[in-house]
XYZ file of C-alpha atoms in Angstrom:
330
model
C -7.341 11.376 -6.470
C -7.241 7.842 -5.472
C -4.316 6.895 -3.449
C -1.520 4.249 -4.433
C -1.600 0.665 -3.279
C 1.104 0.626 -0.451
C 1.266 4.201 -0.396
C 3.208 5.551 2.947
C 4.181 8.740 4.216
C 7.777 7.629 4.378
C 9.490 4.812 3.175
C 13.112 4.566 4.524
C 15.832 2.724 2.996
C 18.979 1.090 4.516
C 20.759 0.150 8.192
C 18.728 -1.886 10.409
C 19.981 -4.259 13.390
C 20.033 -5.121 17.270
C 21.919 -2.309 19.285
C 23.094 -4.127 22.242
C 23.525 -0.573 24.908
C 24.956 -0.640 28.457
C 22.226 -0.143 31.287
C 25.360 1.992 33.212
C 26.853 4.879 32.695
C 30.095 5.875 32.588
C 31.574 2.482 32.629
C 33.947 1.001 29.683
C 32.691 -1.909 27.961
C 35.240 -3.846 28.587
C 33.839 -4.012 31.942
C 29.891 -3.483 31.400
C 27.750 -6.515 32.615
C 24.329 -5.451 31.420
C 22.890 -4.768 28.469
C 19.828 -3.473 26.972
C 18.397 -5.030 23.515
C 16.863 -2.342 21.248
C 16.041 -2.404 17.446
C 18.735 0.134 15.983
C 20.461 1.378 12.652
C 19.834 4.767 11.352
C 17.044 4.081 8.886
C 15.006 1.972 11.158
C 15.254 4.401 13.709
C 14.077 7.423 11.256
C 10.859 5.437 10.226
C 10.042 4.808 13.748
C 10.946 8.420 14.920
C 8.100 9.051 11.885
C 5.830 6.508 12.943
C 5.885 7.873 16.777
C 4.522 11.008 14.928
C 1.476 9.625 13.339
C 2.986 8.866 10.359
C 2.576 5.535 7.875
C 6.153 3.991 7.542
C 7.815 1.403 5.827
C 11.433 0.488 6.084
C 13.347 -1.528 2.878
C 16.242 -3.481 4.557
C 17.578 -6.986 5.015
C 18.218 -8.704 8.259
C 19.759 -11.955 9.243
C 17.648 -15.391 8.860
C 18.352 -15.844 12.438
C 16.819 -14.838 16.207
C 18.144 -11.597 16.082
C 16.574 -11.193 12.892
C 13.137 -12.149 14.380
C 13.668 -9.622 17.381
C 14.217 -6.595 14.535
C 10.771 -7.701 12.867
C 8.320 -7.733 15.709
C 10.072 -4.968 17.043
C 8.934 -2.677 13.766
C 5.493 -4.226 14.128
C 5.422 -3.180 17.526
C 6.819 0.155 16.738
C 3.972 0.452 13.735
C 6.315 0.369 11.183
C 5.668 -2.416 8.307
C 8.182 -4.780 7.510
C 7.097 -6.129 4.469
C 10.106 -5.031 2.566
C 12.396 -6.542 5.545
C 13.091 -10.028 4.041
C 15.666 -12.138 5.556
C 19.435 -13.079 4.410
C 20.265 -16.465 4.875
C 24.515 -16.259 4.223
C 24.580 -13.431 7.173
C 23.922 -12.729 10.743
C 21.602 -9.719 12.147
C 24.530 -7.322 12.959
C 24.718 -5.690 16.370
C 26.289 -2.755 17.386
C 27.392 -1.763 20.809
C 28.465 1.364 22.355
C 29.827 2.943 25.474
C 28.094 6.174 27.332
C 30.019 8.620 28.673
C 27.812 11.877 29.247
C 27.610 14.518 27.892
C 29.503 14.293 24.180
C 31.299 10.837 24.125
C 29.269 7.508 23.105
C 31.674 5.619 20.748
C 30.020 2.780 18.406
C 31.334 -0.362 17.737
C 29.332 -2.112 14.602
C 29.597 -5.944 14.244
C 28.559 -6.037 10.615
C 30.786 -8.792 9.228
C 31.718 -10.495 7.210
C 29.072 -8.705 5.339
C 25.635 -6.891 6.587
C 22.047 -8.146 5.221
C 21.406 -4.938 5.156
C 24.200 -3.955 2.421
C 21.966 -6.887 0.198
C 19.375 -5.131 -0.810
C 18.632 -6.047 -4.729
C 17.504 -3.274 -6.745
C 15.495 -6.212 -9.362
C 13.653 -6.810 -6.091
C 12.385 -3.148 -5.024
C 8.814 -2.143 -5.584
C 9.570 0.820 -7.600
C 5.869 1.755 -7.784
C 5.630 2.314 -3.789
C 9.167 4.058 -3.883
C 7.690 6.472 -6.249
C 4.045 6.876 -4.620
C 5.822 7.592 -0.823
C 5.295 10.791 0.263
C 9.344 10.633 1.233
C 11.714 8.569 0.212
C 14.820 8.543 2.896
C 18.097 6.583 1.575
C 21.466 6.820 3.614
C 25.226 6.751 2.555
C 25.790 3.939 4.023
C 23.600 2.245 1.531
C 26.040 3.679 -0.974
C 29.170 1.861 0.836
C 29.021 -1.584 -0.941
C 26.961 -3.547 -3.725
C 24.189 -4.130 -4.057
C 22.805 -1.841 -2.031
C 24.649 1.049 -3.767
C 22.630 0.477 -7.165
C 19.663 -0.489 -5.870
C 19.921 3.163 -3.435
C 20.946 4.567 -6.704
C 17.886 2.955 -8.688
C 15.609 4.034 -6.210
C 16.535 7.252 -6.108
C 16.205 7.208 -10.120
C 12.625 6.128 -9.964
C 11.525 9.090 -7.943
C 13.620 11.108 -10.728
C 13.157 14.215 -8.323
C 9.132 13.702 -7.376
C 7.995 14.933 -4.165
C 10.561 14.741 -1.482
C 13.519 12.618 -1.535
C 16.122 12.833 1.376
C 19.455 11.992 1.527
C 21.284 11.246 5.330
C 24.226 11.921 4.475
C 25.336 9.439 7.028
C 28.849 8.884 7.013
C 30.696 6.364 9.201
C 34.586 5.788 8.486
C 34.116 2.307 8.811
C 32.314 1.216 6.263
C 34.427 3.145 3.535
C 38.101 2.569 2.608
C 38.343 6.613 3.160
C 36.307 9.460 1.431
C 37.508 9.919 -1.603
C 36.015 6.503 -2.457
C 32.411 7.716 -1.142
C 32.659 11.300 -2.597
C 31.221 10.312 -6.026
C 28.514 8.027 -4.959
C 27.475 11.152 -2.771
C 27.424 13.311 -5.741
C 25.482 11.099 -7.830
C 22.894 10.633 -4.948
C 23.043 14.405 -4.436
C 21.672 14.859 -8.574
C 18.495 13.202 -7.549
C 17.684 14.161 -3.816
C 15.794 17.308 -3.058
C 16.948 17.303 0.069
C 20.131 16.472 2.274
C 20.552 16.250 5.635
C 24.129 15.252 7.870
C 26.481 17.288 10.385
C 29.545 19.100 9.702
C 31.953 16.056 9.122
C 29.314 14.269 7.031
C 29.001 17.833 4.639
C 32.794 17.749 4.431
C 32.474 14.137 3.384
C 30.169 15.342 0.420
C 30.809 18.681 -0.261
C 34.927 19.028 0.312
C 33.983 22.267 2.693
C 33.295 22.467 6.274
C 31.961 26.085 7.492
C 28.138 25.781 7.993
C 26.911 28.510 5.432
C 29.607 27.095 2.687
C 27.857 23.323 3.130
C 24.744 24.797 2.536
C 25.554 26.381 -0.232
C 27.627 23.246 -1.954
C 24.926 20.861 -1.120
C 22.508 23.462 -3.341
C 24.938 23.576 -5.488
C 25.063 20.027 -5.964
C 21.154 19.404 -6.961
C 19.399 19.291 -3.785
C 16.685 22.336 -2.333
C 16.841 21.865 1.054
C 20.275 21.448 3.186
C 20.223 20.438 6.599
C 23.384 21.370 8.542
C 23.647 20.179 11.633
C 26.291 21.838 14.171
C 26.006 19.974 17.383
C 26.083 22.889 20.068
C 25.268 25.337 17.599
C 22.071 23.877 16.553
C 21.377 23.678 12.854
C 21.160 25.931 9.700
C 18.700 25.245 6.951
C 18.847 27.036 3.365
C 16.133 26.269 0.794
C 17.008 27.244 -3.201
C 14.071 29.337 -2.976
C 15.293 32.105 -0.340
C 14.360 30.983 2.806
C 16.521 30.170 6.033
C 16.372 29.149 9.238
C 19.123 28.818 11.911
C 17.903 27.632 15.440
C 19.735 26.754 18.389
C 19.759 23.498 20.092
C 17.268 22.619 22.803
C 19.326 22.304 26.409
C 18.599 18.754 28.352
C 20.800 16.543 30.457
C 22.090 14.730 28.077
C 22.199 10.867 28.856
C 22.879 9.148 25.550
C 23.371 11.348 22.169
C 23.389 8.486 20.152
C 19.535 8.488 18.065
C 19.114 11.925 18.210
C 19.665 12.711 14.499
C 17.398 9.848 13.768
C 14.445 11.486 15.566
C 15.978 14.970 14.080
C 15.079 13.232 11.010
C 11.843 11.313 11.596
C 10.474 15.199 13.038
C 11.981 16.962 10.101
C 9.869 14.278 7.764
C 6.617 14.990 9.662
C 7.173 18.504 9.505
C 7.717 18.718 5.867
C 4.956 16.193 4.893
C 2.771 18.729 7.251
C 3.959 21.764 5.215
C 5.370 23.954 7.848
C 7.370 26.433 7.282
C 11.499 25.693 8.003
C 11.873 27.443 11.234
C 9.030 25.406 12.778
C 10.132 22.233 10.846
C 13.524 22.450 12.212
C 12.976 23.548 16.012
C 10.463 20.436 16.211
C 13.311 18.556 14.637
C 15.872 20.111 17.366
C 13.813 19.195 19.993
C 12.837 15.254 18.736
C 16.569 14.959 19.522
C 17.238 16.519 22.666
C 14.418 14.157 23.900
C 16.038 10.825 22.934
C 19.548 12.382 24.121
C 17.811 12.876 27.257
C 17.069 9.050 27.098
C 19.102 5.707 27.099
C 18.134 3.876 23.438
C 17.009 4.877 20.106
C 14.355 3.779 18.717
C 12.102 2.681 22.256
C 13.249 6.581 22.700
C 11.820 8.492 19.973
C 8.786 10.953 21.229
C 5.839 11.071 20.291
C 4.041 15.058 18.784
C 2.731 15.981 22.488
C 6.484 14.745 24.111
C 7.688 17.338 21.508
C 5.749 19.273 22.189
C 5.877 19.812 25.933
C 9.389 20.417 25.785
C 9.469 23.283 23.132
C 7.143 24.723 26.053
C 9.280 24.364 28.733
C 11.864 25.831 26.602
C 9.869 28.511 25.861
C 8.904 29.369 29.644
C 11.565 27.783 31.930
C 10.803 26.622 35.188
C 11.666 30.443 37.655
C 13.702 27.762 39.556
C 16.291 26.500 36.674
C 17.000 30.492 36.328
C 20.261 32.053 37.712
C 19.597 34.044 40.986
C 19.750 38.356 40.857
C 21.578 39.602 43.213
């Protein structure tokens, strides 16, 4: 079968920008004096957590017609992920985002996205619909669903798959783009009809479902059109349920954690190349448990995503711990 012009394994739809992260630890920003530039925003980060793992990706965002703008672009080059669906808004800056790392479990975010995001400009008259429909996955966020246009072009995009192949939907919800959730709940649901797939942790379920125990998100985001849920639990790990029977529940994969923020983005750029590589969900989603634990062992996001032997080589250790990390018998 001849393949599509601009066919890619994934195409990825939504937040890109400039995350601007403290090079120290443990210090408030208010008093932080360097800084670390890296490409960020969740969908970005996903296609280059994909493209670390041999995967063709392409992202669809906006960005500012400005330096910052021209950073985000050769960094996707550089990362092997084509921006030709990255065009530039004049009216609006690149936004940045900065955050504050405090090991193990608290990095709060602080997005600069006004007075309006590129990003959140995305035209659905201007969206190749033929490449959305050839991609092996199509990945949209709900934060694409926050404002127009880039709510009905997410929703038109979704449309043109109408349910072919794999379609994923991050559930992504952050509080600050939304007036509060009863506002997002019914652009979830709609985006829910059309995805086979949803991903997101336990707030981000009760965002979309109205339910927060593991097992009952799973079952309400089934419930709601999708095949596969993803339910991520932090500590607990995650739980997977498929329509067609089978599950998988897997703890998390212990490192020191230096930075948590990216890790569901590589979680999600692994759990891409496992299902376009047709393993089955227990392997999918302890490759996708351990993508993250290796960018939460690291500083950024996307410089931070592994590569399939990084992965690798840390399910190993996992496997058969060093006799030295062991508690002592006595």
């Amino acid at each position: 079968m001849a393949v599509p012009p601009h066919y890619f394994d994934l195409i990825t739809m939504g937040r890109i920008g400039v995350d601007l992260y403290p090079l120290e630890t443990g210090v408030p920003l208010a008093r932080v004096e360097t800084f670390g530039k890296f490409l960020g925003g969740s969908a970005a980060n996903v296609a280059v957590a994909a493209a670390r793992m041999g995967r063709s990706a392409a992202i669809i965002t906006r960005t500012g017609d400005d330096p910052f703008g021209t950073f985000v672009h050769e960094a996707l080059k550089e990362f092997g992920v084509d921006d030709r669906w990255a065009t530039p808004v004049a009216a609006y800056p690149t936004p940045l985002t900065f955050c504050e790392i405090f090991p193990p479990d608290d990095f709060p975010l602080y997005f600069y996205r006004r007075p309006k995001a590129p990003d959140l400009e995305i035209r659905a008259d201007e969206l190749d619909l033929a490449a959305v429909r050839a991609a092996g996955i199509l990945w949209i966020t709900g934060a694409g669903l926050s404002e127009e246009p880039s709510r009905s072009a997410t929703l038109a995009a979704l449309e043109a798959r109408a349910r072919a192949g794999t379609t994923v939907f991050d559930l992504d919800w952050r509080p600050v783009f939304w007036r509060d959730p009863d506002q997002a709940r019914p652009y979830y649901r709609e985006a829910l009809r059309h995805a086979t797939v949803a991903v997101g942790n336990l707030d981000e379920c009760e965002v979309a479902t109205g339910v927060r125990e593991p097992a009952a998100c799973a079952e309400a985001l089934l419930e709601a059109g999708v095949e596969l849920a993803v339910v991520k639990q932090g500590p607990r790990g995650v739980l997977a349920v498929h329509r067609d029977g089978p599950r998988a529940e897997v703890p998390p994969v212990p490192v020191e954690v230096v930075n948590g923020l990216g890790a569901g983005d590589a979680f999600g750029g692994s759990l891409c190349h496992g299902l376009l590589s047709g393993w089955d969900l227990e392997r999918t989603m302890r490759h996708a448990n351990a993508a993250g634990a290796v960018v939460a062992s690291r500083l950024a996001c996307s410089s931070a995503m592994p590569t399939g032997p990084e992965v690798a080589d840390l399910l190993a250790r996992a496997a058969s711990p060093d006799p030295a990390d062991l508690p002592s018998q006595s």
